Amino acid sequence: MDPRPIGVFDSGLGGLTALRELRQVLPGEDLVYFGDTGRVPYGSRGEEVITRYAREEAAFLLEQGVKAVGCACGTVSSVAGEELARRAGCPFIEVVGPAALAAQKATRTGRVGVIATAAT
């Protein structure tokens, strides 16, 4: 088993919910969390700024030696998730795709409504 921690980041404290779920699903894993409460909210910012913040946060987690990075921010996931996944050098999990897929599977019609920020 790889002893390195899993890193999770969010644009604030909302990602603590994801962290709590990870602790339940993966109780033997060490976790590192970065919540950017100093620059929240991200949803009203431009793509360039959001992407720069996301790169910085992912880089911080990678500097901690994580074996995987989870992005618990919907705005970052939709704006910069694909780029971060390409650049991470380790598994990168964003929140929008998996959440949308789970919601779609839970409906009878396959339709899902989404409430999101302007950037998302």
mmCIF file of N, CA, C and O in Angstrom, residues 1-6 22 25-31 67:
data_model
loop_
_atom_site.group_PDB
_atom_site.id
_atom_site.type_symbol
_atom_site.label_atom_id
_atom_site.label_comp_id
_atom_site.label_asym_id
_atom_site.label_seq_id
_atom_site.Cartn_x
_atom_site.Cartn_y
_atom_site.Cartn_z
ATOM 1 N N MET A 1 0.846 -1.191 0.000
ATOM 2 C CA MET A 1 0.000 0.000 0.000
ATOM 3 C C MET A 1 0.887 1.249 0.000
ATOM 4 O O MET A 1 1.869 1.318 0.723
ATOM 5 N N ASP A 2 0.512 2.217 -0.806
ATOM 6 C CA ASP A 2 1.252 3.469 -0.918
ATOM 7 C C ASP A 2 0.959 4.324 0.321
ATOM 8 O O ASP A 2 -0.188 4.708 0.553
ATOM 9 N N PRO A 3 1.963 4.630 1.144
ATOM 10 C CA PRO A 3 1.721 5.357 2.388
ATOM 11 C C PRO A 3 1.522 6.866 2.210
ATOM 12 O O PRO A 3 1.167 7.547 3.172
ATOM 13 N N ARG A 4 1.731 7.383 1.007
ATOM 14 C CA ARG A 4 1.572 8.819 0.800
ATOM 15 C C ARG A 4 0.114 9.239 0.994
ATOM 16 O O ARG A 4 -0.805 8.451 0.736
ATOM 17 N N PRO A 5 -0.111 10.480 1.416
ATOM 18 C CA PRO A 5 -1.485 10.943 1.630
ATOM 19 C C PRO A 5 -2.193 11.272 0.320
ATOM 20 O O PRO A 5 -1.576 11.370 -0.742
ATOM 21 N N ILE A 6 -3.488 11.442 0.428
ATOM 22 C CA ILE A 6 -4.321 11.936 -0.661
ATOM 23 C C ILE A 6 -4.574 13.413 -0.372
ATOM 24 O O ILE A 6 -4.921 13.779 0.757
ATOM 25 N N LEU A 22 -14.469 11.012 2.374
ATOM 26 C CA LEU A 22 -13.258 10.236 2.094
ATOM 27 C C LEU A 22 -12.774 9.491 3.329
ATOM 28 O O LEU A 22 -12.334 8.349 3.243
ATOM 29 N N VAL A 25 -14.958 6.419 3.628
ATOM 30 C CA VAL A 25 -14.751 5.434 2.568
ATOM 31 C C VAL A 25 -13.344 4.852 2.612
ATOM 32 O O VAL A 25 -13.141 3.674 2.304
ATOM 33 N N LEU A 26 -12.359 5.680 2.993
ATOM 34 C CA LEU A 26 -10.959 5.261 3.012
ATOM 35 C C LEU A 26 -10.353 5.524 4.394
ATOM 36 O O LEU A 26 -9.468 6.368 4.557
ATOM 37 N N PRO A 27 -10.815 4.806 5.410
ATOM 38 C CA PRO A 27 -10.397 5.112 6.779
ATOM 39 C C PRO A 27 -8.900 4.947 7.046
ATOM 40 O O PRO A 27 -8.360 5.571 7.953
ATOM 41 N N GLY A 28 -8.199 4.155 6.256
ATOM 42 C CA GLY A 28 -6.778 3.943 6.485
ATOM 43 C C GLY A 28 -5.874 4.947 5.783
ATOM 44 O O GLY A 28 -4.656 4.879 5.914
ATOM 45 N N GLU A 29 -6.467 5.881 5.046
ATOM 46 C CA GLU A 29 -5.678 6.833 4.274
ATOM 47 C C GLU A 29 -5.432 8.124 5.056
ATOM 48 O O GLU A 29 -6.313 8.615 5.759
ATOM 49 N N ASP A 30 -4.231 8.653 4.909
ATOM 50 C CA ASP A 30 -3.936 9.981 5.424
ATOM 51 C C ASP A 30 -4.383 10.987 4.378
ATOM 52 O O ASP A 30 -4.237 10.760 3.170
ATOM 53 N N LEU A 31 -4.936 12.105 4.845
ATOM 54 C CA LEU A 31 -5.468 13.130 3.950
ATOM 55 C C LEU A 31 -4.847 14.479 4.261
ATOM 56 O O LEU A 31 -4.588 14.799 5.419
ATOM 57 N N LYS A 67 -0.317 11.224 -3.284
ATOM 58 C CA LYS A 67 -0.382 10.214 -4.343
ATOM 59 C C LYS A 67 -1.555 10.448 -5.282
ATOM 60 O O LYS A 67 -1.619 9.852 -6.354
#
